[in-house]
C-alpha positions as a printed NumPy array, in Angstrom:
array([[-52.074, 232.273,  59.961],
       [-50.612, 234.229,  57.017],
       [-47.102, 233.005,  57.926],
       [-48.301, 229.336,  58.092],
       [-50.035, 229.68 ,  54.683],
       [-46.862, 231.048,  53.049],
       [-44.738, 228.406,  54.667],
       [-47.107, 225.703,  53.401],
       [-46.922, 227.116,  49.756],
       [-43.115, 227.121,  49.93 ],
       [-42.642, 223.662,  51.427],
       [-45.419, 221.69 ,  49.495],
       [-43.512, 221.492,  46.132],
       [-40.261, 220.542,  47.815],
       [-41.899, 217.787,  49.781],
       [-43.464, 216.381,  46.568],
       [-40.193, 216.354,  44.663],
       [-38.303, 214.567,  47.495],
       [-40.34 , 211.388,  46.98 ],
       [-39.844, 210.067,  50.551],
       [-41.122, 206.604,  51.47 ],
       [-41.661, 205.312,  54.964],
       [-41.382, 201.597,  55.234],
       [-40.7  , 198.844,  57.712],
       [-41.136, 195.346,  59.115],
       [-42.828, 194.103,  62.196],
       [-41.905, 190.491,  62.902],
       [-42.523, 188.595,  66.142],
       [-42.878, 185.044,  67.28 ],
       [-43.461, 183.031,  70.388],
       [-40.389, 180.829,  71.012],
       [-39.627, 177.816,  73.2  ],
       [-36.195, 176.13 ,  73.46 ],
       [-33.008, 175.658,  75.354],
       [-29.217, 175.152,  75.339],
       [-27.751, 172.801,  77.784],
       [-29.033, 173.822,  81.239],
       [-30.519, 177.057,  79.966],
       [-34.231, 177.093,  78.997],
       [-35.99 , 179.824,  76.947],
       [-39.534, 180.842,  76.422],
       [-40.678, 184.331,  75.274],
       [-41.103, 186.592,  72.359],
       [-38.545, 186.336,  69.555],
       [-38.096, 189.448,  67.313],
       [-37.311, 189.296,  63.622],
       [-37.484, 185.726,  62.827],
       [-38.178, 185.811,  59.041],
       [-36.836, 189.471,  58.807],
       [-35.383, 191.858,  61.306],
       [-38.007, 194.343,  62.668],
       [-37.23 , 197.825,  61.445],
       [-38.504, 201.246,  60.418],
       [-36.846, 203.261,  57.586],
       [-37.081, 206.213,  55.331],
       [-35.853, 206.305,  51.73 ],
       [-36.165, 208.628,  48.849],
       [-34.986, 209.693,  45.43 ],
       [-34.761, 212.999,  43.511],
       [-34.561, 213.205,  39.748],
       [-31.534, 215.383,  38.797],
       [-32.002, 215.141,  35.049],
       [-30.089, 213.393,  32.342],
       [-30.727, 209.97 ,  33.93 ],
       [-29.167, 210.931,  37.18 ],
       [-30.847, 210.723,  40.576],
       [-30.008, 211.286,  44.241],
       [-30.807, 208.547,  46.669],
       [-30.904, 208.151,  50.429],
       [-31.81 , 205.534,  53.015],
       [-31.844, 205.666,  56.869],
       [-33.126, 202.501,  58.651],
       [-33.386, 201.658,  62.253],
       [-33.725, 198.063,  63.592],
       [-35.52 , 197.322,  66.818],
       [-36.593, 194.403,  69.083],
       [-40.263, 194.285,  68.842],
       [-40.504, 192.288,  72.074],
       [-39.272, 195.192,  74.265],
       [-38.855, 198.152,  71.835],
       [-35.12 , 198.383,  72.395],
       [-32.706, 199.525,  69.707],
       [-31.275, 196.923,  67.414],
       [-27.742, 198.083,  68.422],
       [-27.511, 200.239,  71.528],
       [-26.295, 203.769,  70.786],
       [-26.903, 203.626,  67.01 ],
       [-29.932, 205.604,  65.846],
       [-29.89 , 204.114,  62.314],
       [-28.151, 200.771,  62.998],
       [-29.185, 198.885,  59.878],
       [-28.467, 201.421,  57.079],
       [-27.568, 205.11 ,  56.686],
       [-26.422, 206.313,  53.302],
       [-26.759, 208.848,  50.585],
       [-25.611, 208.519,  46.939],
       [-26.06 , 209.086,  43.191],
       [-27.67 , 206.604,  40.784],
       [-28.055, 206.156,  37.047],
       [-27.74 , 203.735,  34.218],
       [-24.248, 202.965,  35.466],
       [-25.624, 201.795,  38.876],
       [-25.503, 203.425,  42.263],
       [-22.57 , 204.867,  44.277],
       [-23.293, 205.619,  47.907],
       [-21.646, 206.735,  51.106],
       [-22.435, 205.779,  54.753],
       [-23.216, 202.699,  56.828],
       [-24.154, 199.982,  54.306],
       [-24.456, 196.399,  53.585],
       [-21.244, 194.568,  52.503],
       [-21.794, 192.248,  49.546],
       [-21.832, 189.185,  51.941],
       [-25.137, 190.303,  53.352],
       [-26.769, 189.456,  49.99 ],
       [-25.111, 186.055,  49.674],
       [-28.457, 184.311,  49.906],
       [-28.534, 180.903,  48.38 ],
       [-30.477, 179.634,  51.339],
       [-33.621, 177.669,  51.509],
       [-34.555, 179.43 ,  54.801],
       [-33.931, 182.807,  53.104],
       [-31.474, 184.238,  55.591],
       [-34.007, 183.991,  58.463],
       [-32.998, 183.882,  62.086],
       [-33.575, 180.112,  62.167],
       [-31.487, 179.441,  58.985],
       [-28.526, 177.236,  59.526],
       [-26.317, 179.478,  57.309],
       [-27.333, 182.61 ,  59.395],
       [-26.764, 180.768,  62.809],
       [-23.385, 179.267,  61.807],
       [-21.94 , 182.353,  60.072],
       [-23.043, 184.691,  62.885],
       [-21.882, 182.452,  65.735],
       [-18.731, 181.616,  63.749],
       [-17.548, 185.285,  63.436],
       [-17.964, 185.494,  59.627],
       [-18.751, 188.666,  57.688],
       [-20.384, 186.837,  54.888],
       [-23.675, 186.521,  56.809],
       [-27.176, 188.068,  56.833],
       [-26.448, 189.782,  60.081],
       [-24.794, 192.864,  61.631],
       [-21.247, 191.786,  60.819],
       [-22.055, 192.556,  57.146],
       [-23.019, 196.131,  57.9  ],
       [-19.98 , 198.36 ,  57.486],
       [-19.523, 201.899,  58.757],
       [-17.706, 204.701,  56.857],
       [-18.078, 202.979,  53.537],
       [-18.119, 203.748,  49.815],
       [-20.274, 201.179,  47.959],
       [-21.341, 200.388,  44.337],
       [-24.232, 198.387,  43.056],
       [-25.084, 197.775,  39.381],
       [-27.466, 195.347,  37.598],
       [-27.095, 194.53 ,  33.941],
       [-29.146, 191.873,  32.121],
       [-29.435, 189.571,  35.1  ],
       [-25.878, 190.187,  36.394],
       [-25.618, 192.202,  39.63 ],
       [-22.261, 193.497,  40.835],
       [-21.541, 194.852,  44.276],
       [-18.408, 196.355,  45.733],
       [-17.556, 198.193,  48.972],
       [-14.545, 199.774,  50.741],
       [-14.959, 200.558,  54.377],
       [-12.61 , 202.956,  56.306],
       [-12.266, 202.295,  59.979],
       [-14.634, 199.213,  59.769],
       [-13.784, 197.896,  63.259],
       [-14.706, 200.643,  65.692],
       [-13.048, 198.835,  68.638],
       [ -9.652, 198.308,  66.802],
       [ -6.812, 199.76 ,  68.885],
       [ -4.945, 200.433,  65.633],
       [ -7.259, 202.521,  63.454],
       [ -4.66 , 202.776,  60.727],
       [ -5.118, 199.184,  59.735],
       [ -8.805, 198.303,  60.148],
       [-10.248, 198.83 ,  56.705],
       [-12.413, 196.337,  54.884],
       [-13.408, 195.628,  51.288],
       [-15.577, 193.236,  49.397],
       [-16.778, 192.268,  45.926],
       [-19.61 , 190.004,  44.688],
       [-21.208, 188.949,  41.432],
       [-24.598, 187.271,  41.156],
       [-26.398, 186.119,  38.066],
       [-30.073, 185.122,  37.87 ],
       [-31.778, 183.955,  34.667],
       [-35.105, 182.224,  34.969],
       [-34.862, 179.238,  37.404],
       [-31.085, 179.48 ,  37.744],
       [-29.151, 181.797,  40.175],
       [-25.4  , 181.565,  40.921],
       [-23.013, 183.852,  42.652],
       [-19.745, 184.385,  44.371],
       [-18.401, 186.798,  46.992],
       [-14.967, 187.818,  48.499],
       [-14.399, 189.893,  51.618],
       [-11.457, 191.052,  53.703],
       [-11.277, 192.819,  57.02 ],
       [ -7.789, 194.131,  57.652],
       [ -5.994, 194.098,  60.965],
       [ -2.42 , 194.88 ,  62.038],
       [ -1.904, 191.34 ,  63.297],
       [ -3.677, 189.229,  60.64 ],
       [ -6.238, 189.984,  58.025],
       [ -9.576, 188.018,  58.061],
       [-10.279, 186.817,  54.545],
       [-13.489, 185.046,  53.363],
       [-14.975, 183.82 ,  50.122],
       [-18.1  , 182.02 ,  49.112],
       [-19.899, 180.471,  46.113],
       [-23.565, 179.589,  46.012],
       [-26.331, 178.456,  43.495],
       [-30.023, 177.693,  43.298],
       [-32.34 , 176.08 ,  40.842],
       [-36.154, 176.179,  40.785],
       [-37.56 , 173.032,  39.296],
       [-41.141, 174.316,  39.959],
       [-42.147, 171.441,  42.239],
       [-39.01 , 172.013,  44.392],
       [-36.198, 174.633,  44.54 ],
       [-32.757, 173.426,  45.583],
       [-30.184, 175.787,  47.066],
       [-26.634, 175.519,  48.494],
       [-23.505, 177.366,  49.222],
       [-19.941, 176.876,  50.406],
       [-17.826, 179.452,  52.403],
       [-14.203, 179.392,  53.426],
       [-12.249, 181.632,  55.707],
       [ -8.618, 182.278,  56.969],
       [ -7.347, 184.534,  59.718],
       [-10.639, 184.331,  61.624],
       [-10.724, 186.789,  64.431],
       [ -7.396, 188.13 ,  63.162],
       [ -5.698, 184.886,  64.391],
       [ -3.096, 183.466,  62.157],
       [ -3.909, 179.919,  61.008],
       [ -7.599, 180.109,  62.122],
       [ -9.064, 178.752,  58.963],
       [-12.07 , 176.541,  58.08 ],
       [-15.351, 176.41 ,  56.184],
       [-19.107, 176.488,  56.246],
       [-21.386, 174.685,  53.858],
       [-25.186, 174.333,  53.664],
       [-27.806, 172.821,  51.415],
       [-31.535, 173.016,  51.365],
       [-34.908, 172.894,  49.445],
       [-38.184, 174.805,  49.277],
       [-41.278, 172.822,  48.388],
       [-44.427, 174.864,  47.442],
       [-47.724, 173.868,  49.096],
       [-50.712, 175.243,  47.246],
       [-50.674, 178.836,  46.113],
       [-49.516, 180.528,  49.331],
       [-47.461, 178.061,  51.336],
       [-43.858, 176.746,  51.357],
       [-41.992, 174.138,  53.211],
       [-38.334, 174.989,  53.939],
       [-35.662, 172.393,  54.81 ],
       [-32.013, 173.187,  55.368],
       [-28.746, 171.641,  56.902],
       [-25.355, 173.093,  57.351],
       [-21.958, 172.512,  59.019],
       [-19.24 , 174.74 ,  60.383],
       [-15.68 , 173.736,  60.996],
       [-12.664, 175.774,  62.281],
       [ -9.157, 174.301,  62.268],
       [ -6.561, 175.74 ,  64.521],
       [ -5.526, 175.45 ,  68.211],
       [ -9.09 , 176.202,  69.214],
       [-10.899, 173.716,  66.95 ],
       [-14.635, 174.417,  66.871],
       [-17.4  , 172.979,  64.992],
       [-21.216, 172.74 ,  64.835],
       [-24.075, 171.264,  62.779],
       [-27.402, 172.955,  62.267],
       [-30.758, 171.929,  60.611],
       [-34.067, 173.662,  60.265],
       [-37.583, 172.744,  59.137],
       [-40.064, 175.531,  58.661],
       [-43.358, 176.433,  56.935],
       [-44.297, 179.93 ,  55.743],
       [-47.795, 180.909,  54.518],
       [-48.627, 184.159,  52.825],
       [-51.856, 185.508,  54.297],
       [-51.615, 188.521,  51.93 ],
       [-48.92 , 190.367,  49.96 ],
       [-47.653, 191.949,  53.177],
       [-48.467, 189.438,  55.93 ],
       [-46.85 , 185.954,  56.398],
       [-47.489, 183.445,  59.153],
       [-44.735, 180.965,  59.964],
       [-43.777, 178.108,  62.187],
       [-40.106, 176.636,  62.453],
       [-37.836, 174.485,  64.392],
       [-34.   , 174.664,  64.497],
       [-31.538, 172.379,  66.137],
       [-27.869, 173.169,  66.393],
       [-25.444, 170.541,  67.687],
       [-22.063, 171.776,  69.041],
       [-18.944, 169.553,  68.899],
       [-17.17 , 168.66 ,  72.075],
       [-15.479, 171.715,  73.401],
       [-17.652, 174.129,  71.484],
       [-20.024, 176.555,  73.042],
       [-22.2  , 179.366,  71.896],
       [-23.506, 178.043,  68.506],
       [-27.343, 178.223,  68.383],
       [-30.308, 180.566,  68.995],
       [-30.504, 180.121,  72.756],
       [-27.433, 181.308,  74.862],
       [-25.606, 178.544,  76.66 ],
       [-23.793, 178.708,  80.087],
       [-20.157, 178.246,  80.776],
       [-20.701, 174.568,  81.534],
       [-22.636, 173.872,  78.312],
       [-19.585, 172.962,  76.172],
       [-20.727, 170.579,  73.412],
       [-24.354, 170.85 ,  74.398],
       [-27.132, 171.327,  71.804],
       [-29.266, 174.33 ,  71.269],
       [-32.791, 174.204,  69.892],
       [-35.712, 176.636,  69.296],
       [-39.309, 176.204,  68.139],
       [-41.053, 179.392,  66.918],
       [-44.664, 180.324,  65.818],
       [-44.989, 183.89 ,  64.548],
       [-46.131, 186.563,  62.09 ],
       [-44.388, 189.094,  59.864],
       [-45.991, 192.183,  58.419],
       [-44.289, 194.548,  56.056],
       [-45.471, 198.168,  55.394]])
């Protein structure tokens, strides 16, 4: 008992100074849809936001300097499985130093393209930009392709301007040539009242061909409606010379009362090379804030694949589903804590 009391006296001040926060998202929906001959019905995890649990903290080091850290694990709320098998903190894991200059951090982190969100469906699972960028193999996306291992990152915000930069060493874990698989990116975003604009550039290196991407986006809130849109272009997709193309999307958000929003978005993806691929995607959704932490939602997405294209959409297709459409209807709830 004496030993426990002494241990408590010693550890209590250290725990208070560490300022650790436990946080997370629990997001699940009932979904119904299909892709060609494949039908789907079941629980869909992370429709508005990926389900996760995380720990973050800061320590004041004096003279305006602070230590920061974040470790965050994603999971499938439908079955409890890891977001990415074998990764204990698959979403983020970093430590760094922050101050008036911004924050410099080391670890597994978001590339600037993760924050490229000029999207009326807010980067949700049912967003056309999310679907097309993820299925199209892009790293400017609100998905796992924009989480880079072994990276050094910088974030700084100054009078409405936010700058992000990252350099990742050995970004592609499966690359057979680890001496030429680094990645880097840079973005600038400016927000002032109803206006938001930004641009991003990212490169993933490879011995055969570098994959290069860039994008620009903007949004303007008129009060009765908010308009958003973005354009992305790429070259060397999948490290294939001549594999180039683009992705564009537009949308709007219409407030309904004090707590609701209607979201509409449409996007197209085109790839030009020997394996031409293309798809169109549109979404209509409604979100309703039941409280500051809980949001109910309903949404429908339809993704149309061009002839010879397979795999674009939220429901997996079969080998014989070339050119077939994918659609998904969801009704769900997101709670943040």
